[in-house]
mmCIF file of C-alpha atoms in Angstrom:
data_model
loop_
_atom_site.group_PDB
_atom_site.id
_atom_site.type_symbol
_atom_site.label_atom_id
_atom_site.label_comp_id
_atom_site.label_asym_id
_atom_site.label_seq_id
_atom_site.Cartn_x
_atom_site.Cartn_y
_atom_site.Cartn_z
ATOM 1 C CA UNK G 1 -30.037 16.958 15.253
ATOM 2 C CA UNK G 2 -33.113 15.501 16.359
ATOM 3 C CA UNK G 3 -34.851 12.164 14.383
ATOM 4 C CA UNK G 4 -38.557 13.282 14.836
ATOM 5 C CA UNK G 5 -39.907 9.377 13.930
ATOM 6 C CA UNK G 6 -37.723 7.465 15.785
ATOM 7 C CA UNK G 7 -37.761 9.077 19.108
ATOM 8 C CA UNK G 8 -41.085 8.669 19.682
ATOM 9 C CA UNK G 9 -41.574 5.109 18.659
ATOM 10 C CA UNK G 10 -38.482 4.300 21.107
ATOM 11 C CA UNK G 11 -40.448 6.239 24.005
ATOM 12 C CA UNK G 12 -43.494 4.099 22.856
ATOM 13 C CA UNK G 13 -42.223 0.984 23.970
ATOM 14 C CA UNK G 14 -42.002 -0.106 27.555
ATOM 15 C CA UNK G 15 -38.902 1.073 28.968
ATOM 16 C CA UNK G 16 -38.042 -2.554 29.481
ATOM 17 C CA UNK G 17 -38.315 -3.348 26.552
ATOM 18 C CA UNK G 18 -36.581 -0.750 24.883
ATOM 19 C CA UNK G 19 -33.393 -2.042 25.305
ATOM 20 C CA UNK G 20 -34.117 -5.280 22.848
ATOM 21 C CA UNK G 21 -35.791 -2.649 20.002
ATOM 22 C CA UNK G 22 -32.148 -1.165 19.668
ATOM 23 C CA UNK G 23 -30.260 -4.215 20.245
ATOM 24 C CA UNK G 24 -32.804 -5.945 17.333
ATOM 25 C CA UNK G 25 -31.771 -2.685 15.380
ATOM 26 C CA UNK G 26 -28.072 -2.611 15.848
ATOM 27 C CA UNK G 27 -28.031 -6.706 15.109
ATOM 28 C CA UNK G 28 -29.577 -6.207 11.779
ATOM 29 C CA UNK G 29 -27.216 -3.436 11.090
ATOM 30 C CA UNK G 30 -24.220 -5.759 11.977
ATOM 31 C CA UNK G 31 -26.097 -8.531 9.794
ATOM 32 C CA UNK G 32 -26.644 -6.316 6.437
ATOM 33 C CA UNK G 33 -22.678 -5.369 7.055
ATOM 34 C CA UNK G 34 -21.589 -8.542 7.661
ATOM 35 C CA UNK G 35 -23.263 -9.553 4.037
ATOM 36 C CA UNK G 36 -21.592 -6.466 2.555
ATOM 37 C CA UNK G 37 -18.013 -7.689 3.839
ATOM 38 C CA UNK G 38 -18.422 -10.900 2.849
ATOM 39 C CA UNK G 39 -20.077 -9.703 -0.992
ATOM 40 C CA UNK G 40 -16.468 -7.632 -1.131
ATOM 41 C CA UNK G 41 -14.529 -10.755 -0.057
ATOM 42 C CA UNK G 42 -16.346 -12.880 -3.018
ATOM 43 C CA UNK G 43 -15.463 -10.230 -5.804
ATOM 44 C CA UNK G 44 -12.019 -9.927 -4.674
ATOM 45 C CA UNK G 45 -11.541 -13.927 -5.137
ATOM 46 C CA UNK G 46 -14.085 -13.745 -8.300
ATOM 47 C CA UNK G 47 -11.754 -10.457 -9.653
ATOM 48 C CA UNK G 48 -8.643 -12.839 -8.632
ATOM 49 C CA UNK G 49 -9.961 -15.941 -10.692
ATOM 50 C CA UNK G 50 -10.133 -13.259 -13.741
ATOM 51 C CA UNK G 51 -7.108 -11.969 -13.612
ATOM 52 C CA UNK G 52 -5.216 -15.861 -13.160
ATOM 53 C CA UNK G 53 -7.572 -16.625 -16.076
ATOM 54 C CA UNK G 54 -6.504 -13.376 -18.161
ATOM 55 C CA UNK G 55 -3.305 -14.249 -17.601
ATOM 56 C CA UNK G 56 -3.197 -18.004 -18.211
ATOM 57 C CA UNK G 57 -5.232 -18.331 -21.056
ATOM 58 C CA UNK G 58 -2.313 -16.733 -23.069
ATOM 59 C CA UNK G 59 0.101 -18.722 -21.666
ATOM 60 C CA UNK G 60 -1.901 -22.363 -22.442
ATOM 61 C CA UNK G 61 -2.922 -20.579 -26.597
ATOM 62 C CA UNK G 62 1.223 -20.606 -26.856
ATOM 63 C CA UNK G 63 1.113 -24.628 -26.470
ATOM 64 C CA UNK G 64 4.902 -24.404 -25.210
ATOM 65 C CA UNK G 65 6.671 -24.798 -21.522
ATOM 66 C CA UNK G 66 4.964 -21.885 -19.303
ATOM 67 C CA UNK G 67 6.101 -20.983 -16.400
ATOM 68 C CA UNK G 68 3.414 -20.768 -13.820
ATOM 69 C CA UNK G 69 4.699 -18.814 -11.115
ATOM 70 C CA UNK G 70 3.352 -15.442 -11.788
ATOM 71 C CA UNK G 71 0.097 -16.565 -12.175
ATOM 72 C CA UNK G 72 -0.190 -18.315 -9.006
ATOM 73 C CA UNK G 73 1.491 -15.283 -6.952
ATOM 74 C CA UNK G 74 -1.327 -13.102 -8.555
ATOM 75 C CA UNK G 75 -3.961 -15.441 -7.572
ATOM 76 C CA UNK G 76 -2.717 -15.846 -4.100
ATOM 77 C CA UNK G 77 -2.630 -12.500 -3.436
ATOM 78 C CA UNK G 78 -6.143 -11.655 -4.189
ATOM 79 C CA UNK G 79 -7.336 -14.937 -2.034
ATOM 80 C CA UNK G 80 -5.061 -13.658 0.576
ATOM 81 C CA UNK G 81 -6.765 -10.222 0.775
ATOM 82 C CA UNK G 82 -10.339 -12.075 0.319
ATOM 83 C CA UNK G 83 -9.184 -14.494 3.446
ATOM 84 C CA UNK G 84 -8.946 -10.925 5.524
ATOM 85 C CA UNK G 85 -12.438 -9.411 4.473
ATOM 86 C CA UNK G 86 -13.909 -13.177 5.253
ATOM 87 C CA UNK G 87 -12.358 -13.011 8.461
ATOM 88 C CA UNK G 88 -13.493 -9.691 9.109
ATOM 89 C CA UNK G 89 -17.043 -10.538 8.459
ATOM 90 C CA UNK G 90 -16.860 -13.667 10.885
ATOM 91 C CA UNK G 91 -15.854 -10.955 13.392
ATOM 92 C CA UNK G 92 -18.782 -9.165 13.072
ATOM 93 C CA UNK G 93 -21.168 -11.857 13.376
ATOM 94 C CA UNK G 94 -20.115 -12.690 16.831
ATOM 95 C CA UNK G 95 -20.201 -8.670 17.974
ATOM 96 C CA UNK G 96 -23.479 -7.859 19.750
ATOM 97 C CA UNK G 97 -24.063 -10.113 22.701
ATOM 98 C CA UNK G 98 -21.949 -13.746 21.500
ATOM 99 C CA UNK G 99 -22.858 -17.243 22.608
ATOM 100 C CA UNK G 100 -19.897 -19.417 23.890
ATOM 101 C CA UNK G 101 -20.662 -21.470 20.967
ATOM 102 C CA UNK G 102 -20.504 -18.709 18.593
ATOM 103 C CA UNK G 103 -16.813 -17.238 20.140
ATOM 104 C CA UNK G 104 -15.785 -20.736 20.191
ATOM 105 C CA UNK G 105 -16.297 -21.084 16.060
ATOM 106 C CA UNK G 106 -15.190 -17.992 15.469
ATOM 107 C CA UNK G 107 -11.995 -18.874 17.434
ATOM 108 C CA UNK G 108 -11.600 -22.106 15.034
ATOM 109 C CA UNK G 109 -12.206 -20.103 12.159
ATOM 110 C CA UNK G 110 -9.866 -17.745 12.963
ATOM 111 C CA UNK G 111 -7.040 -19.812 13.323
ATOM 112 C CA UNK G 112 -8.125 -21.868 10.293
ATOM 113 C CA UNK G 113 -8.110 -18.543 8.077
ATOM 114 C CA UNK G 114 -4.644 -16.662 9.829
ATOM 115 C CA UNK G 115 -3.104 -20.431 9.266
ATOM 116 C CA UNK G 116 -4.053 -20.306 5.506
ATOM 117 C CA UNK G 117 -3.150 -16.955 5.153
ATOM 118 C CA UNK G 118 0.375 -17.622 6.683
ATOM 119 C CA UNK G 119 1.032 -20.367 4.684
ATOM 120 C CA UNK G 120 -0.255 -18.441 1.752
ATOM 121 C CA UNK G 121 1.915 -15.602 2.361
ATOM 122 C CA UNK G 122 5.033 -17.615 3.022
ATOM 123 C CA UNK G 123 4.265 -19.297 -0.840
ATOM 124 C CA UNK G 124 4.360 -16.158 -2.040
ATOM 125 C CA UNK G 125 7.595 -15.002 -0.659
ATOM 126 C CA UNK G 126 9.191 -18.182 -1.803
ATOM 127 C CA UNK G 127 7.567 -17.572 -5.153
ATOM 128 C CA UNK G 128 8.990 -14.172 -5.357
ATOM 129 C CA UNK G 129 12.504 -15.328 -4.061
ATOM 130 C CA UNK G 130 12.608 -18.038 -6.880
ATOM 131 C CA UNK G 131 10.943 -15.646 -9.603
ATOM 132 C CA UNK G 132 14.038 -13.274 -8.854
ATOM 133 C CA UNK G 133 16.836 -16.269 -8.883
ATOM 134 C CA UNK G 134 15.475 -17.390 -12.195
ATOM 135 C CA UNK G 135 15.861 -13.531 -13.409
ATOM 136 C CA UNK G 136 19.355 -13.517 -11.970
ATOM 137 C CA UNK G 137 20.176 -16.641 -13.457
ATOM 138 C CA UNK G 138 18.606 -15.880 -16.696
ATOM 139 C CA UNK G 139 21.057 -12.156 -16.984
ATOM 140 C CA UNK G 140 23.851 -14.230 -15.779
ATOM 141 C CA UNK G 141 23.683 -16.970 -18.823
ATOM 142 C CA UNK G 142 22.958 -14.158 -21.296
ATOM 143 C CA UNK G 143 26.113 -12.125 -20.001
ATOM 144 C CA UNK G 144 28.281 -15.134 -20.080
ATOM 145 C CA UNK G 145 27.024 -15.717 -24.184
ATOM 146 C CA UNK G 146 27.695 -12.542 -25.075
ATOM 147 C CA UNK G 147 31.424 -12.978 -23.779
#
């Protein structure tokens, strides 16, 4: 499949300067993508911010002794899953042609995000893990009543 415009503006232009048309091409294709990863990585923290909300709200309206645990794994998980699109997006900005400077902040940033996301994921286990105790515990005492 032949593109009948394109070809022959890219044989228009000097030969030595074709190569920085497509490069200028490519990097505002990267660019526009980049945007569009990080745009998904903002709704999945803004859909995560909902959903805590939805499921707070209900909890605070009770005015009694809520357990918070369930909200905050929710939460987490969604800003977990956003930290991988954001990461993902500062990938792509240092793809076509990188500075030192730019592989150098992307290094930082990686290891800043993976770091939060570690810690973040270990939360959550622990979460879960003490979310199941108390559920244990909680059949446990209501056997022992009904004997």
């Amino acid at each position: 499949m032949r593109c009948p415009v394109l070809l022959p503006l890219l044989l228009s232009v000097p030969a030595p300067g074709r190569f920085e048309l497509v490069e200028g091409s490519v990097r505002g294709l990267v660019q526009w993508l980049k945007l569009g990863v990080e745009a998904v990585g903002a709704g999945v923290i803004g859909i995560g911010i909902l959903t805590a909300l939805g499921q707070l709200l209900p909890m605070l309206l009770r005015r009694r002794p809520a357990n918070f645990t369930a909200v905050r794994l929710s939460l987490a998980r969604y800003l977990a899953l956003a930290l991988e699109f954001q990461l993902g997006a500062d990938i792509l900005s240092t793809a076509i042609a990188p500075s030192w400077q730019q592989i150098g902040q992307l290094g930082a940033i990686a290891v800043i995000r993976t770091a939060l996301n570690f810690f973040l994921t270990r939360e959550m286990k622990e979460e879960q893990a003490s979310a199941a105790e108390e559920v244990v515990d909680a059949k446990a005492e209501g056997e022992s009543i009904k004997n």
